[in-house]
PDB file of C-alpha atoms in Angstrom:
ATOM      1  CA  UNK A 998      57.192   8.269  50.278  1.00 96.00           C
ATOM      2  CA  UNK A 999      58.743   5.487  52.728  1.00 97.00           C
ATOM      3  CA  UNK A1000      61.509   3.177  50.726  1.00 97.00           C
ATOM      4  CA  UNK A1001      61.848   0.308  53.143  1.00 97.00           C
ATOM      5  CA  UNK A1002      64.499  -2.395  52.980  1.00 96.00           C
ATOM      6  CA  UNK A1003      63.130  -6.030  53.225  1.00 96.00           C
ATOM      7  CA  UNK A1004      66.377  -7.493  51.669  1.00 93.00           C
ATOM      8  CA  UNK A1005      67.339 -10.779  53.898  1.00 90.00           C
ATOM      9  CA  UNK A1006      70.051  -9.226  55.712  1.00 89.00           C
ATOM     10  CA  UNK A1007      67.456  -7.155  57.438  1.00 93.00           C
ATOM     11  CA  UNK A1008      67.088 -10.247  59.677  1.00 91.00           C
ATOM     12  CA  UNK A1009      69.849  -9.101  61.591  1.00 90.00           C
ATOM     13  CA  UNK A1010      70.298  -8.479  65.230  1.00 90.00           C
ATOM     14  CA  UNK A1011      72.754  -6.031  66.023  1.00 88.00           C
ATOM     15  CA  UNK A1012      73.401  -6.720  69.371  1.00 89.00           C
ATOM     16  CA  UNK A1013      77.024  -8.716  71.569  1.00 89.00           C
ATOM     17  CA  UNK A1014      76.244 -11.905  72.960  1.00 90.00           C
ATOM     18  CA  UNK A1015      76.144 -10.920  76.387  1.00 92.00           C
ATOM     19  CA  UNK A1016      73.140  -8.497  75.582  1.00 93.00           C
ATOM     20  CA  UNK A1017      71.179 -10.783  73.672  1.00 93.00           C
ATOM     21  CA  UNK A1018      71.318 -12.793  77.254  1.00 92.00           C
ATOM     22  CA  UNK A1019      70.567 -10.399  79.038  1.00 94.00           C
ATOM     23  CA  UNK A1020      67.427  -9.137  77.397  1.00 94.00           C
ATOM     24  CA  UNK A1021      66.573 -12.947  76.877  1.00 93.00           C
ATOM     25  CA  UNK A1022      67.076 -13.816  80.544  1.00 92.00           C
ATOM     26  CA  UNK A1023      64.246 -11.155  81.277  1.00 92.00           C
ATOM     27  CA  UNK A1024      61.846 -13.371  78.687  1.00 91.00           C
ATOM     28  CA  UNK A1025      62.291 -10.890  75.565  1.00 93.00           C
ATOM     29  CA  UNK A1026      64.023 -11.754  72.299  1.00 92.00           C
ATOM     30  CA  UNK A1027      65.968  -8.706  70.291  1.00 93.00           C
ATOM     31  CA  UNK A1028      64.751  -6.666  67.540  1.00 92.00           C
ATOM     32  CA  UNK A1029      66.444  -7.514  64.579  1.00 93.00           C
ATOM     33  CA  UNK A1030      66.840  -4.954  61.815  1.00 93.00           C
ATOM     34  CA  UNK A1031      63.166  -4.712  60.014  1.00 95.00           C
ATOM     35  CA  UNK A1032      61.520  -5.111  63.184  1.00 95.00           C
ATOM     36  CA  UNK A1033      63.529  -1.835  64.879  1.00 90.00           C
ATOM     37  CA  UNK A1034      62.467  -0.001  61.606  1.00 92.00           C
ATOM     38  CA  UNK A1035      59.052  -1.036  61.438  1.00 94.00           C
ATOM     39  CA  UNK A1036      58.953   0.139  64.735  1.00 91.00           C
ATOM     40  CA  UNK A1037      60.068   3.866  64.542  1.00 89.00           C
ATOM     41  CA  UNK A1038      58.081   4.206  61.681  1.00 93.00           C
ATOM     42  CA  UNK A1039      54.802   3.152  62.838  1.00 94.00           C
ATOM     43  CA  UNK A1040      55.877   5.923  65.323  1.00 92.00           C
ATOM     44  CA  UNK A1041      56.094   8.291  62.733  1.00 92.00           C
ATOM     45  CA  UNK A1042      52.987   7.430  60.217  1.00 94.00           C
ATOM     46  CA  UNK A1043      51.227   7.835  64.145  1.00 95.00           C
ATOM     47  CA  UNK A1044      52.496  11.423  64.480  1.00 93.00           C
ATOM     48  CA  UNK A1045      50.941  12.503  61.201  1.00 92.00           C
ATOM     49  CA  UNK A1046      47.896  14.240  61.120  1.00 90.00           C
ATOM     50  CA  UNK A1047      47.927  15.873  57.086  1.00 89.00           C
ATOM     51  CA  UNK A1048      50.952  14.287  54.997  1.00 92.00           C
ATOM     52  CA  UNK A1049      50.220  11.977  52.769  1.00 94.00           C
ATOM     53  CA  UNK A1050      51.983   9.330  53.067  1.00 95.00           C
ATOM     54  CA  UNK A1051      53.143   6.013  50.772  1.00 96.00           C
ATOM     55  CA  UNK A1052      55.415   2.764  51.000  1.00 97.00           C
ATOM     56  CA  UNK A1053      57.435   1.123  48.696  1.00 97.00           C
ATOM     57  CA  UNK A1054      58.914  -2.002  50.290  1.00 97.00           C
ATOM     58  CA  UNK A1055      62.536  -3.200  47.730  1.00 97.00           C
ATOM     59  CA  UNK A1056      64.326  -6.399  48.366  1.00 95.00           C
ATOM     60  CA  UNK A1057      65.897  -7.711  45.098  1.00 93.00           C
ATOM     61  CA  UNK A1058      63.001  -5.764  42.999  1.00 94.00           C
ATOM     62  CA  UNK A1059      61.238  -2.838  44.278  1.00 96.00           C
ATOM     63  CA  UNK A1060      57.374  -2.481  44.057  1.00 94.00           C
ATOM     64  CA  UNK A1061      54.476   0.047  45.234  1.00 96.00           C
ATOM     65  CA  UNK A1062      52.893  -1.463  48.185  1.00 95.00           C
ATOM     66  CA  UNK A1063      50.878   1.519  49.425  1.00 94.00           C
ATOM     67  CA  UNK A1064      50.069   4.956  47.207  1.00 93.00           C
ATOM     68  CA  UNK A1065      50.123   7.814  48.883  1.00 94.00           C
ATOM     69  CA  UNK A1066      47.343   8.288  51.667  1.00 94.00           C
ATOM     70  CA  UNK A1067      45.931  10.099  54.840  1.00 95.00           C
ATOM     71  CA  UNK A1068      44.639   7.046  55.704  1.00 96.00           C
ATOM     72  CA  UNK A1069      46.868   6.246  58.380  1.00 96.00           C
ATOM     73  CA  UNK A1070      44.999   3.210  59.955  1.00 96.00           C
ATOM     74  CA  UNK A1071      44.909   1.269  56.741  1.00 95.00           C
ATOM     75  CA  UNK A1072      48.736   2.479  56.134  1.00 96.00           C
ATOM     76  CA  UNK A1073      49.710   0.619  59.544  1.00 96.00           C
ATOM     77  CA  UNK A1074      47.887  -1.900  59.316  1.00 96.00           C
ATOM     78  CA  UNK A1075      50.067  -2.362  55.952  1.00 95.00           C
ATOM     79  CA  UNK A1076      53.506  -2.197  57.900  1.00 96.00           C
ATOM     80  CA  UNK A1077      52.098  -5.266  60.353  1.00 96.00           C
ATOM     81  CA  UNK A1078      51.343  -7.383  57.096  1.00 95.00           C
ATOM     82  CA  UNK A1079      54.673  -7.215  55.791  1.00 96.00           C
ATOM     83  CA  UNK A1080      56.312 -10.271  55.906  1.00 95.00           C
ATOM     84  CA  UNK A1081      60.439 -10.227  56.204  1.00 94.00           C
ATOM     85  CA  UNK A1082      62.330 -13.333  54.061  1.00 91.00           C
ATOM     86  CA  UNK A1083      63.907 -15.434  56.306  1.00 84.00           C
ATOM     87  CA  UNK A1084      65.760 -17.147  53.759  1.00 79.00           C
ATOM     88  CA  UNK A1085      63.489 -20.568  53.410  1.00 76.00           C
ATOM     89  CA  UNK A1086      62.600 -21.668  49.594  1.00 76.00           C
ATOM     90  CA  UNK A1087      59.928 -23.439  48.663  1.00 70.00           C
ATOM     91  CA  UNK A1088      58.087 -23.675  45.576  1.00 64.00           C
ATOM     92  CA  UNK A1089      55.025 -22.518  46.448  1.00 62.00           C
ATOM     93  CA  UNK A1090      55.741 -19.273  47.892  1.00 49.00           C
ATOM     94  CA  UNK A1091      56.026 -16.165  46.449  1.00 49.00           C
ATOM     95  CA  UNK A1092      59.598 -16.083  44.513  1.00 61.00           C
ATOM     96  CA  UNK A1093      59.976 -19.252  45.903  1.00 70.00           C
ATOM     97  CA  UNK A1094      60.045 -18.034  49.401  1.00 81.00           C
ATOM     98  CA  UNK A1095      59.221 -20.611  52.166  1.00 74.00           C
ATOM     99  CA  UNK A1096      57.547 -18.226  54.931  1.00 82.00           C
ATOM    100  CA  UNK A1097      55.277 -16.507  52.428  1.00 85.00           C
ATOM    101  CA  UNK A1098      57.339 -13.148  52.153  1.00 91.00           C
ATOM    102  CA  UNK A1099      56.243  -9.990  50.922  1.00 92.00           C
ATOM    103  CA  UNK A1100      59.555 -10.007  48.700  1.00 93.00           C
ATOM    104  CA  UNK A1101      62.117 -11.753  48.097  1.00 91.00           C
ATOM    105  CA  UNK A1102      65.383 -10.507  49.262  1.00 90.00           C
ATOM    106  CA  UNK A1103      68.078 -12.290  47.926  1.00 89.00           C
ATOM    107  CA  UNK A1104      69.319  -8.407  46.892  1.00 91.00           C
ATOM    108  CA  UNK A1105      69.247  -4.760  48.216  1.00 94.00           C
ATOM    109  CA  UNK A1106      67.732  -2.832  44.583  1.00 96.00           C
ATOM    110  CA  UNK A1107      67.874   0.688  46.328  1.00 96.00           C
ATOM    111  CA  UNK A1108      68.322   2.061  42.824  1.00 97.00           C
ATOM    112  CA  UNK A1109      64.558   0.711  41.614  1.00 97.00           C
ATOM    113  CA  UNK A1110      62.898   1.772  45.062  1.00 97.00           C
ATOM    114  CA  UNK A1111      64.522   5.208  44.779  1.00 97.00           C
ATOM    115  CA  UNK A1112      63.054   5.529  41.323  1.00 97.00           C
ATOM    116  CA  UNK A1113      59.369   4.196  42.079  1.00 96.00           C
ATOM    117  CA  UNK A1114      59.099   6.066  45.289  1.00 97.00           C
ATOM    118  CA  UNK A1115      60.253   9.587  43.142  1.00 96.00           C
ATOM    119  CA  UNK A1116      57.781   8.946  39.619  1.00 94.00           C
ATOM    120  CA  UNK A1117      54.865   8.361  42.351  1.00 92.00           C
ATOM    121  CA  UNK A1118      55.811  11.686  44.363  1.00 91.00           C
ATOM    122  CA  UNK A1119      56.220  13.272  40.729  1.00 84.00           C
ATOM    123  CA  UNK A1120      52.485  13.188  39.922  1.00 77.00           C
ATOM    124  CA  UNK A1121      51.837  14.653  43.208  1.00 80.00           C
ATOM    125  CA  UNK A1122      51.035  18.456  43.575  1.00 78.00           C
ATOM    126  CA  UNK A1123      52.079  19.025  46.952  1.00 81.00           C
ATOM    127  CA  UNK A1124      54.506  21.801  47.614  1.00 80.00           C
ATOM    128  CA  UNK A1125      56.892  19.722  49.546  1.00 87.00           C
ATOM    129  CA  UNK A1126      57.794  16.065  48.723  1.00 93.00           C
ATOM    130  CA  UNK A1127      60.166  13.904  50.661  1.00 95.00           C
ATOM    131  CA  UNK A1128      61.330  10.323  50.388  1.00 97.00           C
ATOM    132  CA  UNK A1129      62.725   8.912  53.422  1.00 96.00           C
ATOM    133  CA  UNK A1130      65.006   5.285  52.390  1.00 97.00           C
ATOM    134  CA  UNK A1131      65.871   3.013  54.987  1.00 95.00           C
ATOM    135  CA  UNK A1132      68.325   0.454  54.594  1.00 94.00           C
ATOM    136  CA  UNK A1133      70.930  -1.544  56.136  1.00 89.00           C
ATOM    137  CA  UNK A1134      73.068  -2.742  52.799  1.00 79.00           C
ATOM    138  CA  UNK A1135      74.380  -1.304  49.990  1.00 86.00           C
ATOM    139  CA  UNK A1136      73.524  -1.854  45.956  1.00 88.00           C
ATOM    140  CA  UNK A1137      73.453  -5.791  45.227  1.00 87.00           C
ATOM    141  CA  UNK A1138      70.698  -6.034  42.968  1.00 88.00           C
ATOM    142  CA  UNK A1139      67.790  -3.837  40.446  1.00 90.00           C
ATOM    143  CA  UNK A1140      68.302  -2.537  36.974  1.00 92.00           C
ATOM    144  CA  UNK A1141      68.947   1.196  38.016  1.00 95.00           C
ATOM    145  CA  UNK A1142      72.110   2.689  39.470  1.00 96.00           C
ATOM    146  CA  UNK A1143      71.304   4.144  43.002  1.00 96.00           C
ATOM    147  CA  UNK A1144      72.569   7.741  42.357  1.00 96.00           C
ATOM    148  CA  UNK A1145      70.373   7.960  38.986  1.00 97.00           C
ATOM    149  CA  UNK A1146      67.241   9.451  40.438  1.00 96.00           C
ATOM    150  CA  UNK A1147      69.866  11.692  43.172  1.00 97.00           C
ATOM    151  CA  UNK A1148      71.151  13.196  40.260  1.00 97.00           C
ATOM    152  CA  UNK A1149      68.058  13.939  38.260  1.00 96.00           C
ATOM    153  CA  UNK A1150      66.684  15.709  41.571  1.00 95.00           C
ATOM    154  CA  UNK A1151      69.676  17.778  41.897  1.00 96.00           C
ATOM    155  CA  UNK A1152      69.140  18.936  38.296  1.00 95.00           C
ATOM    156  CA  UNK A1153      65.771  20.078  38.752  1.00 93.00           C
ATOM    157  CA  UNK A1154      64.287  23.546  39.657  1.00 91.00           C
ATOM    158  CA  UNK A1155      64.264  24.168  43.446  1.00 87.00           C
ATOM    159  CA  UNK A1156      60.443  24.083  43.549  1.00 84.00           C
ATOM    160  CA  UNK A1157      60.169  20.719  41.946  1.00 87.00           C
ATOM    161  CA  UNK A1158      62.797  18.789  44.194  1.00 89.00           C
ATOM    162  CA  UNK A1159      62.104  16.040  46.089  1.00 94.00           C
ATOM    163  CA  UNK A1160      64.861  15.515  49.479  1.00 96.00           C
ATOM    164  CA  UNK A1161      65.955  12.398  50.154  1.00 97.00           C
ATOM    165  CA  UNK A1162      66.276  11.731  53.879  1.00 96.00           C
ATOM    166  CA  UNK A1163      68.427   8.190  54.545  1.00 96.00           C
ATOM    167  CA  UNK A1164      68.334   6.060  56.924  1.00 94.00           C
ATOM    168  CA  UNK A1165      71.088   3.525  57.594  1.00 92.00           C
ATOM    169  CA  UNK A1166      70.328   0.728  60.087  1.00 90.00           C
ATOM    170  CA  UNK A1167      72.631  -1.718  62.001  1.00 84.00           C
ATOM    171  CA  UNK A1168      76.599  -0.986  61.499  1.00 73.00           C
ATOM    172  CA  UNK A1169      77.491  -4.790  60.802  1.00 67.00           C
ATOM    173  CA  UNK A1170      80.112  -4.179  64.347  1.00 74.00           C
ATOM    174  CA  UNK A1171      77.850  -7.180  66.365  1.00 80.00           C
ATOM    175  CA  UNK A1172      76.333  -8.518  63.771  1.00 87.00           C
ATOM    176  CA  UNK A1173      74.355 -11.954  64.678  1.00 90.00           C
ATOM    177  CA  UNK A1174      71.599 -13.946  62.512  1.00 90.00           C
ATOM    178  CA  UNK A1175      68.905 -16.195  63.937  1.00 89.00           C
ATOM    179  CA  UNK A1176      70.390 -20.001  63.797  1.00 90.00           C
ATOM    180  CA  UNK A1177      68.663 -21.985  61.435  1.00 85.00           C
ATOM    181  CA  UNK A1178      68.516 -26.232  61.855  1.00 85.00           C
ATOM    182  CA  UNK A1179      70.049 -27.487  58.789  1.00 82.00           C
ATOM    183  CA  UNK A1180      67.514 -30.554  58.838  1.00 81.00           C
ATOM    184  CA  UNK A1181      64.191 -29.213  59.570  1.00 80.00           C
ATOM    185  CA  UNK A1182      64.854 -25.334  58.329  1.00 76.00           C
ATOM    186  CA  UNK A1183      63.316 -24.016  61.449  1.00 82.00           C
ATOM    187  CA  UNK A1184      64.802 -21.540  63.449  1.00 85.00           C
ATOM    188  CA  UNK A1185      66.849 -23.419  66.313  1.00 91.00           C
ATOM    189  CA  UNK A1186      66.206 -22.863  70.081  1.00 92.00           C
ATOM    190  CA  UNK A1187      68.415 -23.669  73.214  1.00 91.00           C
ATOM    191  CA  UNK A1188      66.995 -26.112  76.165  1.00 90.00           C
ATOM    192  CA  UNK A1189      64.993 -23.114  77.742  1.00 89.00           C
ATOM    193  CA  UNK A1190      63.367 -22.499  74.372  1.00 91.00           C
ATOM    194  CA  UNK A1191      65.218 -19.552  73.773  1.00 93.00           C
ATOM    195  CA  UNK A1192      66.581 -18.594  70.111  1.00 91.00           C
ATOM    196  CA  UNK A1193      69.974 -18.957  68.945  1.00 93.00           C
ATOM    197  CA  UNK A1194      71.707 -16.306  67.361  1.00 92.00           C
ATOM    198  CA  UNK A1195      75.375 -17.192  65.279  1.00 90.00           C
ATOM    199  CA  UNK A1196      77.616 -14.976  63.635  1.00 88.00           C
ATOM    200  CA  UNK A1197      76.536 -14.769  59.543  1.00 84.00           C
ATOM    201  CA  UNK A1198      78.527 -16.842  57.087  1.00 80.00           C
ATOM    202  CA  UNK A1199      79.597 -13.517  55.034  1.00 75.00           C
ATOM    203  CA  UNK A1200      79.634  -9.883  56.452  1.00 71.00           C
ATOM    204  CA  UNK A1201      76.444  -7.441  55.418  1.00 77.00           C
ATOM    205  CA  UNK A1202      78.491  -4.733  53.732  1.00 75.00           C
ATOM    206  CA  UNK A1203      76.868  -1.296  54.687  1.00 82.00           C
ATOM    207  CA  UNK A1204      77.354   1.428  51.866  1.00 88.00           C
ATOM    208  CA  UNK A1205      77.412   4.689  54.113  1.00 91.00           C
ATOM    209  CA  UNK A1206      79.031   6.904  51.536  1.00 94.00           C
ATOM    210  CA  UNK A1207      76.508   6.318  48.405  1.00 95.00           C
ATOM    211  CA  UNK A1208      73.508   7.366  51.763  1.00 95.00           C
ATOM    212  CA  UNK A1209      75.347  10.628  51.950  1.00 96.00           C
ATOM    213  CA  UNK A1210      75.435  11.094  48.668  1.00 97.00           C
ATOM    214  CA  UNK A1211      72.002   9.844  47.710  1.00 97.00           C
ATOM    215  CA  UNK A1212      71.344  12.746  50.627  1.00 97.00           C
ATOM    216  CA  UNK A1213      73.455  15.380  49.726  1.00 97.00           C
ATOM    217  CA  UNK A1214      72.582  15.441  46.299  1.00 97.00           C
ATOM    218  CA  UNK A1215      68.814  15.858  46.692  1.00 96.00           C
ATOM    219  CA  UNK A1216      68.913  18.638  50.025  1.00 95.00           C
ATOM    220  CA  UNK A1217      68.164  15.578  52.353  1.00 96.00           C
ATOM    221  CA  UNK A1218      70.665  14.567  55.199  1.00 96.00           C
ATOM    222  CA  UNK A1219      71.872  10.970  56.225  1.00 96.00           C
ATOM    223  CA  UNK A1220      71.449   9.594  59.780  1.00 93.00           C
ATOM    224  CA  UNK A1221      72.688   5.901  61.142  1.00 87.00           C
ATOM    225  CA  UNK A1222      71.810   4.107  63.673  1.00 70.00           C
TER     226      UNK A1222
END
């Protein structure tokens, strides 16, 4: 199972000012956080060829978005339909959300997608289960505690484990957020049409320490980015 973070801080671009120009002055705009993950794990859903594999996308909640599957085509073509909050509001949206996000992600509930991602791997009889989380924030919203399921794991008979593999993405070092116009809400572009990036109001706390432990506990390992 894939626990992906769509919380709003995901937005991100982790990149100094004088790269951002650079790769704009060659007519490409940066990655931000989601779209660097979605990336890499297109990559890896392609390298499959007989593990099944599910999503579970968590912003302030945390919901099944694909079960388990071998069907890798219809798997992708989930990870191109998901739609990252960008922080609009209106009322018609989902959660109020202006660009018609997946979820909302006014939080990061890494506790609740830990726990969906294990009770759907628990019904499964495969010999090895895995759950790999990716995230760029720590614990700000969800009902359970993040080390709950960890813990549960690490209490269980070797041949019923499930690892937990993290993922932490952008280090919050050259951390920049697409400029929004405060009039119109749309994203705000210079004379040559280019986006504008601006340093975020608050800092994205990252939570490497509860990775490693989410990790260690379960026989997984952490990696950052």
């Amino acid at each position: 199972m894939i626990a992906l973070d769509m919380s709003g801080s995901m937005n991100a671009i982790d990149m100094s000012e004088q790269d951002i120009e650079a790769l704009q002055s060659h007519g490409r705009e940066p990655d931000n956080r989601f779209e660097a993950a979605r990336r890499i794990l297109k990559d890896f859903v392609r390298r499959r060829s007989s593990d099944r594999i599910g999503l579970v996308v968590f912003g302030s909640e945390a919901y099944l978005r694909f079960p388990p599957t071998l069907d890798y085509i219809r798997l992708l073509n989930a990870l191109d339909g998901l739609v990252l909050d960008d922080g609009r509001r209106s009322q018609d949206g989902p959660d109020g959300c202006g660009n018609q996000c997946t979820i909302n992600g006014s939080g990061t509930a890494i506790g609740d997608a830990l726990n969906r991602a294990f009770l759907r791997l628990d019904k499964s009889k495969s010999r090895s289960k895995m759950i790999i989380l990716i995230t760029d924030g720590k614990q700000e919203a969800g009902k359970m505690d993040p080390l709950t399921v960890p813990k549960y794991i690490s209490a269980l008979p070797d041949k019923d484990r499930v690892r937990v593999f993290t993922f932490q993405v952008g280090s919050g070092r050259e951390t920049r957020l697409p400029a929004v116009d405060p009039l119109t809400g749309r994203p705000m572009l210079d004379r040559y049409g280019r986006a504008v990036y601006q340093r975020p109001e608050r800092p994205f706390p990252t939570d490497p320490e509860l990775l490693r432990q989410i990790a260690s506990l379960t026989g997984g390992t952490f990696h950052d980015s």
